[in-house]
Structures are given as C-alpha cells and as structure tokens.
Tab-separated table of C-alpha atoms in Angstrom:
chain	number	residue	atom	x	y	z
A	1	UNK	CA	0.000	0.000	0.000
A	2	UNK	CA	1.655	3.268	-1.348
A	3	UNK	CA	1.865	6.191	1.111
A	4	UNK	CA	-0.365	8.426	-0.858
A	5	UNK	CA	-3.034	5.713	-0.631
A	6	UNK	CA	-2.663	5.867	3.123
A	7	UNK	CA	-3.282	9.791	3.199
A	8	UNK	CA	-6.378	9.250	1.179
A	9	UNK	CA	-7.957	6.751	3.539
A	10	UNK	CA	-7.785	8.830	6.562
A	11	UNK	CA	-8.647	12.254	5.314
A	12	UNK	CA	-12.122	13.590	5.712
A	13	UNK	CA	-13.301	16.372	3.951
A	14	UNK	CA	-16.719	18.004	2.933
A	15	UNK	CA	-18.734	15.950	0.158
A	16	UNK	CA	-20.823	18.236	-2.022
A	17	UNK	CA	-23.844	16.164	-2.290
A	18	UNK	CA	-24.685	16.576	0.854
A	19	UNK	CA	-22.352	18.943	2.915
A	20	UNK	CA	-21.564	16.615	5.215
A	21	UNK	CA	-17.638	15.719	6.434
A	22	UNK	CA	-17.002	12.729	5.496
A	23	UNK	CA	-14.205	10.105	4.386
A	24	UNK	CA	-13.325	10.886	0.685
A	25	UNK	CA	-12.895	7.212	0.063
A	26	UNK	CA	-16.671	6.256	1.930
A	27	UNK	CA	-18.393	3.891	-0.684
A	28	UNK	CA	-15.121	2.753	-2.083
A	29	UNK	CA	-15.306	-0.513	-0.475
A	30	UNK	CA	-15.483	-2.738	-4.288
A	31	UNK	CA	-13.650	-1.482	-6.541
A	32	UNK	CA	-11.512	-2.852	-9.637
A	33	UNK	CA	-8.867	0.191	-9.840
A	34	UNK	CA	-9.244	3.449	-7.847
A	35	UNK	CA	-8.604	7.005	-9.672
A	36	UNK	CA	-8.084	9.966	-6.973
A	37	UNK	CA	-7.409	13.648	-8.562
A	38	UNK	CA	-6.974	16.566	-6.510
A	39	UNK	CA	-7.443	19.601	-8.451
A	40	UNK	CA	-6.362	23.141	-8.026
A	41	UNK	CA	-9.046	25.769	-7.275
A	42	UNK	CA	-12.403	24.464	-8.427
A	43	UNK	CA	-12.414	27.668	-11.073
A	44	UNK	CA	-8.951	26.839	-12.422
A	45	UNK	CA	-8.698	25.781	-15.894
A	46	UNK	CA	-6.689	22.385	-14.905
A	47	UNK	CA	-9.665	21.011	-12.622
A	48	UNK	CA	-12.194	22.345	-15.647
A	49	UNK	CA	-10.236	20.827	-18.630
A	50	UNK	CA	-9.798	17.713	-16.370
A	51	UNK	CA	-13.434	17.347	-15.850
A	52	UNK	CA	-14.299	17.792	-19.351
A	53	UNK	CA	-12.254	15.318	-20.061
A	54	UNK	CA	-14.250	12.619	-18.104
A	55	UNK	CA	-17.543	13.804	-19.378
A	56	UNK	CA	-16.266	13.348	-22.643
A	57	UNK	CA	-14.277	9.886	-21.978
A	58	UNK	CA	-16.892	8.440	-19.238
A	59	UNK	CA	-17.117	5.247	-21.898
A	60	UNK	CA	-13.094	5.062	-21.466
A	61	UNK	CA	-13.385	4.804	-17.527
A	62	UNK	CA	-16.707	3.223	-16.650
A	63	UNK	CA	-15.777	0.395	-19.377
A	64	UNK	CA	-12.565	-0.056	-17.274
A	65	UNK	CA	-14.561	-0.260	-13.636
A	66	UNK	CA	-13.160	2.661	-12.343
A	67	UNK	CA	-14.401	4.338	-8.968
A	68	UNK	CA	-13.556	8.023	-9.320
A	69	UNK	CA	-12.939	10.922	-6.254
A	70	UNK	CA	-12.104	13.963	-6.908
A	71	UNK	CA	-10.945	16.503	-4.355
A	72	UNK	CA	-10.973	20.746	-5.178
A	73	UNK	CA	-9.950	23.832	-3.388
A	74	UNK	CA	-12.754	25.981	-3.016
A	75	UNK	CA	-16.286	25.710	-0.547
A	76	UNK	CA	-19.524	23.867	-1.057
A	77	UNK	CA	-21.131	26.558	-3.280
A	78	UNK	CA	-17.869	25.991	-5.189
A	79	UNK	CA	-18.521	22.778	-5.628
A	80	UNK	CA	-21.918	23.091	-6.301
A	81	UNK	CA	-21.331	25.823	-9.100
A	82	UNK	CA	-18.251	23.372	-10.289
A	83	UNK	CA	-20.680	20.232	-10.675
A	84	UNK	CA	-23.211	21.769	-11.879
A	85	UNK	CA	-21.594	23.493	-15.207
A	86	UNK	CA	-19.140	20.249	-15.736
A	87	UNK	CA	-21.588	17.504	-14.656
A	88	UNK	CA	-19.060	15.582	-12.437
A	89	UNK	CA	-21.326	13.685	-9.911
A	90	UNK	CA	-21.674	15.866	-6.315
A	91	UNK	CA	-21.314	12.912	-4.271
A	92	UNK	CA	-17.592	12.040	-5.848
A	93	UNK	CA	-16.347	15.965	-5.390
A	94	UNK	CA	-14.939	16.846	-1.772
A	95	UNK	CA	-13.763	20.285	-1.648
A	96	UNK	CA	-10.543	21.206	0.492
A	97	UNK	CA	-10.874	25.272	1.084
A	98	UNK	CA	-6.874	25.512	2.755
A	99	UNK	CA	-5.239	23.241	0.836
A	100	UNK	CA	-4.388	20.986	3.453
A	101	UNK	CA	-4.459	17.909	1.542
A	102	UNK	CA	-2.349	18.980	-1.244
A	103	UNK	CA	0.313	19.558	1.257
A	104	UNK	CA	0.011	16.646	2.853
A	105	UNK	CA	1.094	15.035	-0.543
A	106	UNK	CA	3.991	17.369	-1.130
A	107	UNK	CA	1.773	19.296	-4.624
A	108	UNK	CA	4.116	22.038	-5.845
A	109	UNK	CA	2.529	25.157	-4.399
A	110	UNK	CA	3.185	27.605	-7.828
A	111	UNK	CA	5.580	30.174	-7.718
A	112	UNK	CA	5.964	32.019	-4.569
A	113	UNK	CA	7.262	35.570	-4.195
A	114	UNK	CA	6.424	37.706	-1.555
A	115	UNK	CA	6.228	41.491	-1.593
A	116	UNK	CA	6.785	43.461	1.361
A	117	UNK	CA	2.941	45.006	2.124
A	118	UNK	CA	1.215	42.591	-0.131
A	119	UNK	CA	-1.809	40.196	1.445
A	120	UNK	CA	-1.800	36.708	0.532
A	121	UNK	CA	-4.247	37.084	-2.130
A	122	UNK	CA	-2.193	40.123	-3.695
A	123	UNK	CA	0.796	37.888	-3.541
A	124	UNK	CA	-1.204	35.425	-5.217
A	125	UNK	CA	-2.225	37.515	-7.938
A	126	UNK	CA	1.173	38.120	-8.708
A	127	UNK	CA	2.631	34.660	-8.825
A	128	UNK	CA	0.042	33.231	-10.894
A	129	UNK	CA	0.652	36.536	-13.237
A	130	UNK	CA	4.212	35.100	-13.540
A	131	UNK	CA	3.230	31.987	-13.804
A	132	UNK	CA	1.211	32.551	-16.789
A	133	UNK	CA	3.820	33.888	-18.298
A	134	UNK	CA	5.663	30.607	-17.686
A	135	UNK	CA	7.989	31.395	-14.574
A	136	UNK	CA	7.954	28.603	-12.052
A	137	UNK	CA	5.366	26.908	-14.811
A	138	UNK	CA	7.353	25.115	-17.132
A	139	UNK	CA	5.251	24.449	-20.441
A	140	UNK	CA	2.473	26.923	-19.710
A	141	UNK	CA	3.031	28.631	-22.724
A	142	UNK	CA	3.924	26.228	-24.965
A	143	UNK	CA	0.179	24.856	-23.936
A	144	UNK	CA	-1.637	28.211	-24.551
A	145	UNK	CA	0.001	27.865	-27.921
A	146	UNK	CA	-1.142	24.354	-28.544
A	147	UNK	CA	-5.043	25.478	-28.000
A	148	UNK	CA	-4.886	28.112	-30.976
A	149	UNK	CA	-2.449	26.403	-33.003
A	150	UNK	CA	-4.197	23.006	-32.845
A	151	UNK	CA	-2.851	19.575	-32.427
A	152	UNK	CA	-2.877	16.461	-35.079
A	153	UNK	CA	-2.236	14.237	-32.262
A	154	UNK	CA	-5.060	15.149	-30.125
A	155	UNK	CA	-9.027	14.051	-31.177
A	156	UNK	CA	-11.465	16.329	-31.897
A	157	UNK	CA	-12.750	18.514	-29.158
A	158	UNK	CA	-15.978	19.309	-30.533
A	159	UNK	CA	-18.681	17.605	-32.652
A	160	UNK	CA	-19.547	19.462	-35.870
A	161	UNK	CA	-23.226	19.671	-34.838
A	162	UNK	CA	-22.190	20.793	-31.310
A	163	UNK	CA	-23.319	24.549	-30.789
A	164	UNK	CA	-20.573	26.596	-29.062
A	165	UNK	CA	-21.282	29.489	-26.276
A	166	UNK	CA	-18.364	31.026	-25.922
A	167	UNK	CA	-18.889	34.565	-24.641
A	168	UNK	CA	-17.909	37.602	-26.017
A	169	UNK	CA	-18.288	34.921	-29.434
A	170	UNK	CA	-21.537	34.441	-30.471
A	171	UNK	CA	-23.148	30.998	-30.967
A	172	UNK	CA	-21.954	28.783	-33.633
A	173	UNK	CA	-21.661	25.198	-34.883
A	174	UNK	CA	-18.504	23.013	-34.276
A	175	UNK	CA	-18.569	22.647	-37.948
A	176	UNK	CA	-17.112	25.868	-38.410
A	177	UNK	CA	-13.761	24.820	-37.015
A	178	UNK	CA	-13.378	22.510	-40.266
A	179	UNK	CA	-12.267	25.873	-41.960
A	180	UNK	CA	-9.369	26.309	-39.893
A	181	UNK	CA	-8.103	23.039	-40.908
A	182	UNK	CA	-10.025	20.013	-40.967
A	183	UNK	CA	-11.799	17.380	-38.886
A	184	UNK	CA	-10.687	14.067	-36.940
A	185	UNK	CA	-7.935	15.946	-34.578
A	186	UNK	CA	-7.578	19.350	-32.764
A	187	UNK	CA	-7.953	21.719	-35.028
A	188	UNK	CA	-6.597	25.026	-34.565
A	189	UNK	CA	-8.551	27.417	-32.173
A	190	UNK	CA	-10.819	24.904	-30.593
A	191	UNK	CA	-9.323	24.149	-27.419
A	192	UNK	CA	-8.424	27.977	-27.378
A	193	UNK	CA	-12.368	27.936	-27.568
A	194	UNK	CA	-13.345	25.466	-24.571
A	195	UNK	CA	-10.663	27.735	-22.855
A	196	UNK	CA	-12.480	30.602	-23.227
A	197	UNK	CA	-16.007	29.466	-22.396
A	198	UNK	CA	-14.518	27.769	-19.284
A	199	UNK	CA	-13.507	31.579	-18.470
A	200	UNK	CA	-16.485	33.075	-19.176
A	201	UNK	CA	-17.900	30.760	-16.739
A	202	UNK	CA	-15.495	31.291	-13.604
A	203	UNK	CA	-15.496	35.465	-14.368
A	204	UNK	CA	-18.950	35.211	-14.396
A	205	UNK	CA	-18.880	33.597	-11.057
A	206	UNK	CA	-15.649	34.800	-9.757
A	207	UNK	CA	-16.485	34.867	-5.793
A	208	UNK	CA	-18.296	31.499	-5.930
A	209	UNK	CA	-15.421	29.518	-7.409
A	210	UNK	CA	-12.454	31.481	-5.544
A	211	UNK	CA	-13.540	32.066	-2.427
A	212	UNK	CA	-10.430	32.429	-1.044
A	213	UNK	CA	-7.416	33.756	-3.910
A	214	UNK	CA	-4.830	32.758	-1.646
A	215	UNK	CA	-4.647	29.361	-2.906
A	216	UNK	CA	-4.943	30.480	-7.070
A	217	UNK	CA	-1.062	28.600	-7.959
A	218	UNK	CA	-1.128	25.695	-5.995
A	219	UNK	CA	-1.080	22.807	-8.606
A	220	UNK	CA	-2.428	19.059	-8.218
A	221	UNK	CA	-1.978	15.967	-8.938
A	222	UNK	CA	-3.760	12.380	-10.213
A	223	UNK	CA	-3.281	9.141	-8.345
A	224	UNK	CA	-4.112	5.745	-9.763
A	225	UNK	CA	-4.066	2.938	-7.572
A	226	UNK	CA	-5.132	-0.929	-8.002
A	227	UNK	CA	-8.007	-2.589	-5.454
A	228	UNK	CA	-4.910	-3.207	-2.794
A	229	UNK	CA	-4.494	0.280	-2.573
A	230	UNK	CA	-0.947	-0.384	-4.915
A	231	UNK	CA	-0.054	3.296	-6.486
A	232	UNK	CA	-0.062	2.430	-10.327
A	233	UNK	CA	0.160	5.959	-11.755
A	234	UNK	CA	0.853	9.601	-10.932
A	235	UNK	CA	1.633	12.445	-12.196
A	236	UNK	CA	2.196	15.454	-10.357
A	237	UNK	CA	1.348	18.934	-11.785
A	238	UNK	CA	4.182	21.230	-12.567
A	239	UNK	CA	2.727	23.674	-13.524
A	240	UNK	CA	-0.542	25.797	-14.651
A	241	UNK	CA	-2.105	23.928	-18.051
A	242	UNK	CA	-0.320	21.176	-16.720
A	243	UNK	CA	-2.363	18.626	-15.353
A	244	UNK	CA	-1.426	15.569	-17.563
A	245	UNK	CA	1.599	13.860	-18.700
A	246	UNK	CA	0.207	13.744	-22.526
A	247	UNK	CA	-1.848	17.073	-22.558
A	248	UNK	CA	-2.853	16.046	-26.147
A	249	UNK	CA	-5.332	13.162	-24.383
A	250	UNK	CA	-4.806	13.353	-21.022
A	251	UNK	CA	-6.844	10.421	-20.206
A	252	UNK	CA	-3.767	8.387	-21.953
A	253	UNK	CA	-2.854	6.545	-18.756
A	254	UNK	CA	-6.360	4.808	-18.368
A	255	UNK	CA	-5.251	2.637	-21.723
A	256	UNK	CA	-2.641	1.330	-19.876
C-alpha cells in the first residue's frame, strides 16, 4: 500500500452532495482500480479541462470499472457551481478550502514571491501573473500555444453539430472549425475555444469559485491505484495547463 493511498484513507473532507464531512474514500469498499485527482481551485482551468475530459471519456473509464474521487480547493457553493456546469457527480467531489491535503502530498505550491505590504491574495495575484507567463510553470506557454495552433495528435474537441457558447463569441456550430483546418484531430482554435467558455464561466462567477485567492497557484496531482491500494500511476502537476503527462489526451494513462 503506497503512502499516498494511506493519506487518502484517513482524510475527511466536505462531500458536495450533501455537505456533510465525510471520508473521501466512503463507498469505495469494491472497486476494480481506484482514480483519486486533486485539483487546483475548483475555477482553475486544470480542474475544468480535467473534468471535461471525463464527461467526454466516461465510456473510457466506466468500461474499465473505475471508482472516481475527486478533491478541489474551493467551498460547497464551489462545488456546487463546479458540478453543476461540468456535470461531475456531487457525491464524488470533496472540496478542500486551505489546501491541506495537497500539502500533505507534497503538490508544488506555484511560484511564490512575496512582496513586502502585499496580502496573501495580492501575492497570489502576482505569482500566478508570472506563472502565466511561464515562470515557475514550465510548459504553460507552450500549452496556450497548442489550443490556438491546434494539435494532429489530439481528437477532436468538438462535434460538428455541437453549438458553441463562448462569450464575447456568439453561438456557432462546431462545424465551423473545419475551416481552420479540418476534422478528426484538434484543429486550430478549438481548445483555445473550450478555454475561453470555461472563463467566461469562472469570471462570471468569480467569488463562488475562488472564495479564497490565496490558494490560485497551488497545482495538483492524479493518483491511480489498483483494489490493494498499490499506487499504479501519478503524475504530479508542474505547472498551470499542466495537469497531464500527454496534454494532447490526457486520459492516456487509463489505456494502460
């Protein structure tokens, strides 16, 4: 039994379903392989792009029997607001509002420079600032590139008869990103797009999803582990837009 595992069946933490504090691994008792992710902030674009990702792959996961718990930093409303635009299940989603658990598990914090005078949350601001830029987040940019430039080795994002909200865009079809370059892989503004809707949604609802912008660059992590509680997989983020090993699919490990 892997340390991490061990940290994960002690810790209790709020469940969203039902706001009560509760083991994150209750109802885990059968299970054939055991996926644990512990996001960032519940409005960060890593926990929103990783969530997408299930709803999109649930065939890849539920074929495979896997029991999924995912843990965010944020508060019940968070989590509320969080399941409610992504459709991960309430009753899997615990929410973590200090960060505790990701430093229990040693989850690189982001970049963090203090200014004399500054509050936490202006200190914050300013790391994840820098971070975006790509200081103390290795590959960040090289990422935000990737969304507009597109990717041949990634699937499609989004269905040609899918309508897109994207705001400031106005609706359209998913059709319309075959003129940028084809179909059958990533074509070239389309993650760029799911990007942007995904921050229309957390502006939108800034004080719900960060209720607490002391915690915007700590990064997270995903934890595989077999019905023994045997760590098969992790990956640890390093940075922002960097929640996978294979961005291009980051579901990759699950075919393992």
């Amino acid at each position: 039994m892997s340390s991490s595992y061990e940290i994960f069946s002690t810790i209790q933490r709020q469940r969203v379903s039902d706001g009560q504090i509760v083991p994150i691994l209750s109802d885990c008792a059968d299970y054939k392989r055991l996926l644990i992710l512990v996001w960032p902030q519940l409005g960060d674009f890593d926990s929103l792009e990783y969530a997408w990702w299930l709803e999109k792959e649930a065939a890849l996961w539920q074929n495979a029997g896997i029991t999924i718990r995912a843990i965010g930093i944020g508060d019940r409303n968070s989590g509320l607001k969080f399941a409610e635009y992504t459709k991960f299940r309430q009753d899997w989603l615990f929410v973590d509002p200090k960060a505790e658990l990701h430093n229990l598990l040693g989850l690189y914090r982001g970049l963090s420079l203090k200014l004399p005078g500054f509050s936490p949350g202006q200190n914050a601001w300013l790391n994840l600032i820098f971070m975006c830029a790509g200081v103390g987040s290795p590959g960040t940019l090289a990422e935000v590139l990737r969304g507009y430039l597109g990717d041949r080795k990634a699937p499609q994002l989004i269905a040609e008869e899918e309508t897109m909200q994207a705001r400031p865009l106005p609706p359209f079809r998913g059709s319309l990103f075959n003129l940028a370059g084809g179909q059958g892989f990533q074509r070239p503004f389309e993650l760029a797009t799911l990007r942007l809707r995904n921050m229309s949604q957390v502006l939108g609802n800034w004080s719900t999803y960060i209720p607490d912008s002391s915690y915007l660059t700590q990064r997270g992590g995903t934890f595989l582990f077999d019905s023994q509680g045997n760590l098969l997989y992790e990956h640890r983020d390093g940075g922002i837009l960097g929640c996978a090993e294979n961005m291009s699919y980051p579901l990759a490990f699950l075919q393992d």
